[in-house]
N, CA, C and O atoms as a GROMACS GRO file, in nm:
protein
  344
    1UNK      N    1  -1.504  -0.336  -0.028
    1UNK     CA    2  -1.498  -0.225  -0.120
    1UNK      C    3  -1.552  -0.272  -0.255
    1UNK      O    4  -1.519  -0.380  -0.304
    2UNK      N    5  -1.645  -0.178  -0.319
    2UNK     CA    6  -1.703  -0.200  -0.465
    2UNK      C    7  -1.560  -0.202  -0.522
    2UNK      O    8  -1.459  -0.160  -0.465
    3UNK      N    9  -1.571  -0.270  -0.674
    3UNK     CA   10  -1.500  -0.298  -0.767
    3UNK      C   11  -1.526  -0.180  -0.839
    3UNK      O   12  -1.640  -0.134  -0.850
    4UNK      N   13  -1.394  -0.113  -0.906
    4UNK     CA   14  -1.428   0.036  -0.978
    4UNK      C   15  -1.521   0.034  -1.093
    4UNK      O   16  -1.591   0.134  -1.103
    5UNK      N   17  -1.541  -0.082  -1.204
    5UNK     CA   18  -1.615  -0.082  -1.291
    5UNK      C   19  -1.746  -0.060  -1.280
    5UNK      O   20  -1.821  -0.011  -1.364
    6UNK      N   21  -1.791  -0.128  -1.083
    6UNK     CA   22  -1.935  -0.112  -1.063
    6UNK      C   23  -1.948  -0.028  -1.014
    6UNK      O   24  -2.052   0.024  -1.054
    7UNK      N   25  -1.894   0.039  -0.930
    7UNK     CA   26  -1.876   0.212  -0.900
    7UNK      C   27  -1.925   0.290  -1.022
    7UNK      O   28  -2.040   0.334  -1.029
    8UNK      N   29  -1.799   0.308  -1.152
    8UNK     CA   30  -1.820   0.404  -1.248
    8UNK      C   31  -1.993   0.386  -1.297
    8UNK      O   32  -2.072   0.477  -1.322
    9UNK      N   33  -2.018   0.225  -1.301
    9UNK     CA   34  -2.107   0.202  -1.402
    9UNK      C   35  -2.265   0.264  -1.302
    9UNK      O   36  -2.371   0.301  -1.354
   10UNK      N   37  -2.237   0.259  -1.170
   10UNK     CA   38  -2.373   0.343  -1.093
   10UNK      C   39  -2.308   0.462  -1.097
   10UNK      O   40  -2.388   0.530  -1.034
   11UNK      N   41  -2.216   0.538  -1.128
   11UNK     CA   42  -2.180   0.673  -1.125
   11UNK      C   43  -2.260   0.722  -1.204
   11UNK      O   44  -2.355   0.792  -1.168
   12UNK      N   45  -2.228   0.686  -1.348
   12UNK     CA   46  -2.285   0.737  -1.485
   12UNK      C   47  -2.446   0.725  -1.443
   12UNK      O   48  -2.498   0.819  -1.502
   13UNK      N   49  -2.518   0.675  -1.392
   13UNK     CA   50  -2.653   0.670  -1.372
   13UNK      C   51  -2.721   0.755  -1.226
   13UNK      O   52  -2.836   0.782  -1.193
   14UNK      N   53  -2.571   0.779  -1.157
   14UNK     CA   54  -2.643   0.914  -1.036
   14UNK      C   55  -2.662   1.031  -1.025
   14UNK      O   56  -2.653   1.111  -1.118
   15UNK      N   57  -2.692   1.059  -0.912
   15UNK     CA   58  -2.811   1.205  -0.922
   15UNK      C   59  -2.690   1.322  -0.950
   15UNK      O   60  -2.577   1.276  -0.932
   16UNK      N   61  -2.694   1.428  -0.981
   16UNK     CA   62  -2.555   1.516  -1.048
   16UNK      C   63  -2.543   1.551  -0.848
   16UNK      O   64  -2.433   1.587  -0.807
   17UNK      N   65  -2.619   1.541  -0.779
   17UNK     CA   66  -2.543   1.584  -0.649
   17UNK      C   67  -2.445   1.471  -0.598
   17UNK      O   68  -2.333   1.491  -0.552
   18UNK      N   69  -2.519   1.322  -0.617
   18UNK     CA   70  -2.410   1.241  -0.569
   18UNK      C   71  -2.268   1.239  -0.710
   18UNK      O   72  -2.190   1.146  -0.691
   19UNK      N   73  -2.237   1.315  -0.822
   19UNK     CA   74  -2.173   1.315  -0.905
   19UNK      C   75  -2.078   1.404  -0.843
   19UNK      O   76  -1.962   1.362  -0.836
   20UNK      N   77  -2.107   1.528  -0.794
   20UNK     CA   78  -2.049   1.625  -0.743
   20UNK      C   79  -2.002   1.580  -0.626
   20UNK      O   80  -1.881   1.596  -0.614
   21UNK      N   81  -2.056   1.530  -0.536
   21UNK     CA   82  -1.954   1.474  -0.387
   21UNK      C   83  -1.888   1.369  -0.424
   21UNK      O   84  -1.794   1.342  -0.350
   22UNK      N   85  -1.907   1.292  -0.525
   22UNK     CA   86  -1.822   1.140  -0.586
   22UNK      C   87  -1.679   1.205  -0.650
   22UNK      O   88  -1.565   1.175  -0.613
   23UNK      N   89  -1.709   1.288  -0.738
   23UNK     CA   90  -1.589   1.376  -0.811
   23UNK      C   91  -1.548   1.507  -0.822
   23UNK      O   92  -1.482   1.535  -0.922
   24UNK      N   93  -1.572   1.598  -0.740
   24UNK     CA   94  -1.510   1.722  -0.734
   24UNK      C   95  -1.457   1.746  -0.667
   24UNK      O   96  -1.464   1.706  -0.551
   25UNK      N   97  -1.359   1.844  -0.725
   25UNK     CA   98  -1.252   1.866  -0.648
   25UNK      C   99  -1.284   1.921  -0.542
   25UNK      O  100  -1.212   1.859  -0.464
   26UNK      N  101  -1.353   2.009  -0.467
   26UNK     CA  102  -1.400   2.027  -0.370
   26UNK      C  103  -1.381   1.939  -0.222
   26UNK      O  104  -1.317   1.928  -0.117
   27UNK      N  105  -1.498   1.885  -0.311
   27UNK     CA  106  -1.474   1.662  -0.238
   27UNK      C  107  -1.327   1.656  -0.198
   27UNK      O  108  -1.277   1.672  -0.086
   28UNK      N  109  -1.270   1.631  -0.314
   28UNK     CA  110  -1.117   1.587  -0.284
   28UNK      C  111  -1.040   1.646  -0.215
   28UNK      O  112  -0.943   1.576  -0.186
   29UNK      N  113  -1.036   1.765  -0.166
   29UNK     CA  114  -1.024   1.851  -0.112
   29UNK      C  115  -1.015   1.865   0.019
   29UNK      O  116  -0.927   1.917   0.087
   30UNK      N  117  -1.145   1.798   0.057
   30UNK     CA  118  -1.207   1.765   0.195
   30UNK      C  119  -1.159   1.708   0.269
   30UNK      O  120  -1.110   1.739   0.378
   31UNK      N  121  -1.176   1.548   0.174
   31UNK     CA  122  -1.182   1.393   0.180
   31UNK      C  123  -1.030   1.414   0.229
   31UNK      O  124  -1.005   1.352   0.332
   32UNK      N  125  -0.903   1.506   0.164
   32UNK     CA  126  -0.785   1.477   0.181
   32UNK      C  127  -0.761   1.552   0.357
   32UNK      O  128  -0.708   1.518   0.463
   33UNK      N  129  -0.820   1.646   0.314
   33UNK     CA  130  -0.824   1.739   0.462
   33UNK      C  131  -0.855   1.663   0.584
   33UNK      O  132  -0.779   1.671   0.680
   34UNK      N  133  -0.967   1.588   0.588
   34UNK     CA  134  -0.998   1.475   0.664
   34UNK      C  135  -0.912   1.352   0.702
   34UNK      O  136  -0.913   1.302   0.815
   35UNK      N  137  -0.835   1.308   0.595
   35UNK     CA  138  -0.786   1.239   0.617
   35UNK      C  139  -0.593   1.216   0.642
   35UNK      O  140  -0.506   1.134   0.672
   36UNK      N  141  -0.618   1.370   0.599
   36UNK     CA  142  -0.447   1.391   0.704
   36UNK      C  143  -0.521   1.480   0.834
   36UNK      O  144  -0.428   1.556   0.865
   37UNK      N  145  -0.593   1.501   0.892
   37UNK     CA  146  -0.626   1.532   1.017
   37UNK      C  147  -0.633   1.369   1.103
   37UNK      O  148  -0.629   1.381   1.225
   38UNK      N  149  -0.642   1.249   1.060
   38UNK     CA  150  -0.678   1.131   1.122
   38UNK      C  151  -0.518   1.064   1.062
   38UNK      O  152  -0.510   0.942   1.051
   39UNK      N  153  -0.434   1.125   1.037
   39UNK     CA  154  -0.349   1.063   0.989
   39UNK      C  155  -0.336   0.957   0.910
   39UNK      O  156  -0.258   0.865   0.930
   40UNK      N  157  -0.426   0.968   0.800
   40UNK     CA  158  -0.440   0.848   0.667
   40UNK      C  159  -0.356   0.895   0.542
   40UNK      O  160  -0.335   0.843   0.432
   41UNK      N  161  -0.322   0.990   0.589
   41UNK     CA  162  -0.284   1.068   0.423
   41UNK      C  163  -0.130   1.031   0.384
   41UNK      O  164  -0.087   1.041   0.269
   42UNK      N  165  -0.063   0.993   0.479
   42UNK     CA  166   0.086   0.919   0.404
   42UNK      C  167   0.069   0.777   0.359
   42UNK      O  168   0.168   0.716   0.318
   43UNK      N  169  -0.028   0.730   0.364
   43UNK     CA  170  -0.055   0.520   0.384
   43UNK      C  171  -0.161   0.534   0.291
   43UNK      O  172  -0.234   0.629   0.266
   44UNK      N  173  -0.154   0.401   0.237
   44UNK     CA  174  -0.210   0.350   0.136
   44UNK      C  175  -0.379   0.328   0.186
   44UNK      O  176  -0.468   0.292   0.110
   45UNK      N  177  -0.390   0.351   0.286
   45UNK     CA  178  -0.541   0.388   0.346
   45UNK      C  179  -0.607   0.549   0.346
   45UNK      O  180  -0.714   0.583   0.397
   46UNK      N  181  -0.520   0.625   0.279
   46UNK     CA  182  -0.618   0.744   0.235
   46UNK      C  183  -0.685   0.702   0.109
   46UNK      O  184  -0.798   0.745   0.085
   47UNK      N  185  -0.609   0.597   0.002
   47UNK     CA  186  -0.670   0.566  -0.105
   47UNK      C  187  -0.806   0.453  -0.034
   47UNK      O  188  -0.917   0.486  -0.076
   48UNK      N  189  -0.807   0.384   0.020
   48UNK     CA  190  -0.914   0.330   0.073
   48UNK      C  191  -1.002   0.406   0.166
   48UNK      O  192  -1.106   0.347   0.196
   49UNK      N  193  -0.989   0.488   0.204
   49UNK     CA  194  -1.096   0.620   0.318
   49UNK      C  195  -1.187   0.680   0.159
   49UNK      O  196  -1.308   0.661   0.150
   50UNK      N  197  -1.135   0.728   0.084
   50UNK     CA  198  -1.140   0.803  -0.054
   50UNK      C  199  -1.275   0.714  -0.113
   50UNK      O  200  -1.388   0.757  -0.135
   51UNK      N  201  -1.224   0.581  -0.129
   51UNK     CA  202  -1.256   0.466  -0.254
   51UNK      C  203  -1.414   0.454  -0.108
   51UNK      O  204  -1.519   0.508  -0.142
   52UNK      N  205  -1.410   0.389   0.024
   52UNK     CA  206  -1.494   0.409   0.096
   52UNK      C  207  -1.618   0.521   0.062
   52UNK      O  208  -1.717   0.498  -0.008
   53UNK      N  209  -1.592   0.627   0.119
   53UNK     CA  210  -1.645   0.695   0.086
   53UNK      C  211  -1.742   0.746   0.015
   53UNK      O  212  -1.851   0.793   0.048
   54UNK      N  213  -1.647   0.722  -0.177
   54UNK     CA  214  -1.727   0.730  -0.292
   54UNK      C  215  -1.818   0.580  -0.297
   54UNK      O  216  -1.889   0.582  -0.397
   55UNK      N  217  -1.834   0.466  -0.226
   55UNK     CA  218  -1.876   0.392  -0.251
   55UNK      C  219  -2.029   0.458  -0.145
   55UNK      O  220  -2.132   0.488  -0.205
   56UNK      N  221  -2.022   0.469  -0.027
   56UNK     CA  222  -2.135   0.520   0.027
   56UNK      C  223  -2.170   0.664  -0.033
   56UNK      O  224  -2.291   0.643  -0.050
   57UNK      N  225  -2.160   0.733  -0.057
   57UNK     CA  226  -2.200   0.845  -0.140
   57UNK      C  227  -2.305   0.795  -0.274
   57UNK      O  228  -2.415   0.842  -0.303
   58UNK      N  229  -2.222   0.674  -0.350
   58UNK     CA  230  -2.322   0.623  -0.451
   58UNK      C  231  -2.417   0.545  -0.433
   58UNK      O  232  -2.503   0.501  -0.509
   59UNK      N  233  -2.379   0.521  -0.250
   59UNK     CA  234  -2.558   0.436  -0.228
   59UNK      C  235  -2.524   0.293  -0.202
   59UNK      O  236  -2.614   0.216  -0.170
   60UNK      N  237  -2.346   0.234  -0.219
   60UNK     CA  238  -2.386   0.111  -0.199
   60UNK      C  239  -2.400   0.084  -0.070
   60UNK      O  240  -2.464  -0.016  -0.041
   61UNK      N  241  -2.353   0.151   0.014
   61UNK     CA  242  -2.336   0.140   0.187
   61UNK      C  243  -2.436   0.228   0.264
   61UNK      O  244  -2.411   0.345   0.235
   62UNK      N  245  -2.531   0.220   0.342
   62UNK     CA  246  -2.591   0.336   0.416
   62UNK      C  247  -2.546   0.370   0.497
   62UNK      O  248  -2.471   0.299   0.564
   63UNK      N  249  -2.581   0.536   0.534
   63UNK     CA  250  -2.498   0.584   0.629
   63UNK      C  251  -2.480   0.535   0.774
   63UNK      O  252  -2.374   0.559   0.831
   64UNK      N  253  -2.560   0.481   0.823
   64UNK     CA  254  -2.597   0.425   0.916
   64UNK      C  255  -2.458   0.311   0.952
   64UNK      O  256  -2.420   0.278   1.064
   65UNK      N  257  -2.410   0.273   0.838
   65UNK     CA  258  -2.287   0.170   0.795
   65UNK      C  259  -2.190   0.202   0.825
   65UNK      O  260  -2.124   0.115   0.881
   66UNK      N  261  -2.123   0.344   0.808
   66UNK     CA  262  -2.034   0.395   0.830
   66UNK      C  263  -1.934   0.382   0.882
   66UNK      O  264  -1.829   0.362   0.821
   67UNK      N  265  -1.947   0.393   1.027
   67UNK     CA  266  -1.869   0.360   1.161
   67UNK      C  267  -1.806   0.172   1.113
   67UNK      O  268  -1.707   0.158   1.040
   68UNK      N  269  -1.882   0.054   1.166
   68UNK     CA  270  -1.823  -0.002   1.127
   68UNK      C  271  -1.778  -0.061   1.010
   68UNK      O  272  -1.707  -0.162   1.006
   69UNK      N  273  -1.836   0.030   0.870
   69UNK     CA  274  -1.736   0.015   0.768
   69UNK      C  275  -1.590   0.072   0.725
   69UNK      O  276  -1.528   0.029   0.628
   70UNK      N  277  -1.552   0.159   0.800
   70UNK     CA  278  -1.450   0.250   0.832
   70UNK      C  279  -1.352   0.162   0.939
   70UNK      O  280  -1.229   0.164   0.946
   71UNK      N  281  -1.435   0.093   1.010
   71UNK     CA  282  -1.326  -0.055   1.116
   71UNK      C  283  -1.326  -0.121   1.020
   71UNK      O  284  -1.207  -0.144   0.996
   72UNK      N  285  -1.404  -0.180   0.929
   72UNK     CA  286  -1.320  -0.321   0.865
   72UNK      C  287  -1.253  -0.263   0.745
   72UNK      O  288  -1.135  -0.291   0.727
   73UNK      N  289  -1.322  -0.176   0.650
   73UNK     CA  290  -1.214  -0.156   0.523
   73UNK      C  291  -1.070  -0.095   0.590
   73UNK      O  292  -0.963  -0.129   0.540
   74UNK      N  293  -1.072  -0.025   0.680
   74UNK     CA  294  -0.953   0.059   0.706
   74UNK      C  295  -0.887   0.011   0.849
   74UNK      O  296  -0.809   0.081   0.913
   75UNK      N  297  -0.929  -0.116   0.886
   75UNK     CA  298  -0.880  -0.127   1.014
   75UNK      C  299  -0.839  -0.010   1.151
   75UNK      O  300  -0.738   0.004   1.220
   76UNK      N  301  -0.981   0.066   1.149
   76UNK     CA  302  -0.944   0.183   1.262
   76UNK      C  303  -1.035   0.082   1.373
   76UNK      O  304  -1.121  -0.007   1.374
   77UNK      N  305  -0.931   0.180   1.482
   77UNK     CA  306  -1.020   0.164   1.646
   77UNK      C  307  -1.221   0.228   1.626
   77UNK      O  308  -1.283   0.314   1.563
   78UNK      N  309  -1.242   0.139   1.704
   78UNK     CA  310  -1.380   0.244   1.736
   78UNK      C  311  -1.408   0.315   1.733
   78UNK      O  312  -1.517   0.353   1.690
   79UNK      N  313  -1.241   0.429   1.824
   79UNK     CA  314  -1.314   0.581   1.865
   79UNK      C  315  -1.308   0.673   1.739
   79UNK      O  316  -1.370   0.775   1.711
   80UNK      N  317  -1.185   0.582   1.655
   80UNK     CA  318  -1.110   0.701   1.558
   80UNK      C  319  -1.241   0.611   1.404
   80UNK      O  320  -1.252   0.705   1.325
   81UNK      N  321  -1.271   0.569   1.383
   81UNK     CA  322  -1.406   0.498   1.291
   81UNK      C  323  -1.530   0.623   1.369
   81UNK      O  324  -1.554   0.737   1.330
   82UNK      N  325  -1.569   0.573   1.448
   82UNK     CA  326  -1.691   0.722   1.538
   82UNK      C  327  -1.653   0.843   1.479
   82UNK      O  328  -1.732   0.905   1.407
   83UNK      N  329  -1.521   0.888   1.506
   83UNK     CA  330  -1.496   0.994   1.493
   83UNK      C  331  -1.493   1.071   1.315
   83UNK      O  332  -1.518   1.188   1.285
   84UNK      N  333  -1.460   0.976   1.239
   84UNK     CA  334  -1.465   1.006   1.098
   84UNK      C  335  -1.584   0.985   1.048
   84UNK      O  336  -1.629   1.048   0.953
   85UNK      N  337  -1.650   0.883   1.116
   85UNK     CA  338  -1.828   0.847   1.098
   85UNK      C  339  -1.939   0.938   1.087
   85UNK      O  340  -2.045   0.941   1.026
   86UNK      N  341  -1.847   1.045   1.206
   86UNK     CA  342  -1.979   1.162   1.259
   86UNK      C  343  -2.033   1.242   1.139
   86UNK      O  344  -2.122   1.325   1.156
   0.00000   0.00000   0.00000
């Protein structure tokens, strides 16, 4: 996981669409919806699904990454990493 300072500091310099999926509520919205459907949302791993996320959204991860970045930051199975990947 990026460190938040280097997050914010490529935030302030991205495109206003990746600004809008990084921080709106909308997003948050989603991101939470998603992640009490996979059961992340009582554990300290919805804050890491979240922090994930905004880190590939700003470009440091490609999508392509996904799947097994979702197994190692969050320790999921395969099917349930695939499944949030899609």
């Amino acid at each position: 996981m990026i460190d938040r300072d280097t997050s914010y500091g490529i935030y302030n310099n991205s495109t206003p669409k990746q600004k809008y999926f990084f921080s709106s509520k909308a997003s948050d919205d989603l991101l939470f919806s998603i992640a009490k459907k996979y059961n992340l949302h009582k554990s300290d791993k919805n804050k890491l699904f979240t922090a994930t996320v905004g880190d590939i959204i700003l470009g440091f991860y490609r999508i392509e990454d996904t799947v097994p970045l979702l197994q190692q930051e969050l320790g999921l199975d395969p099917r349930t990493a695939a499944l949030l990947g899609a």
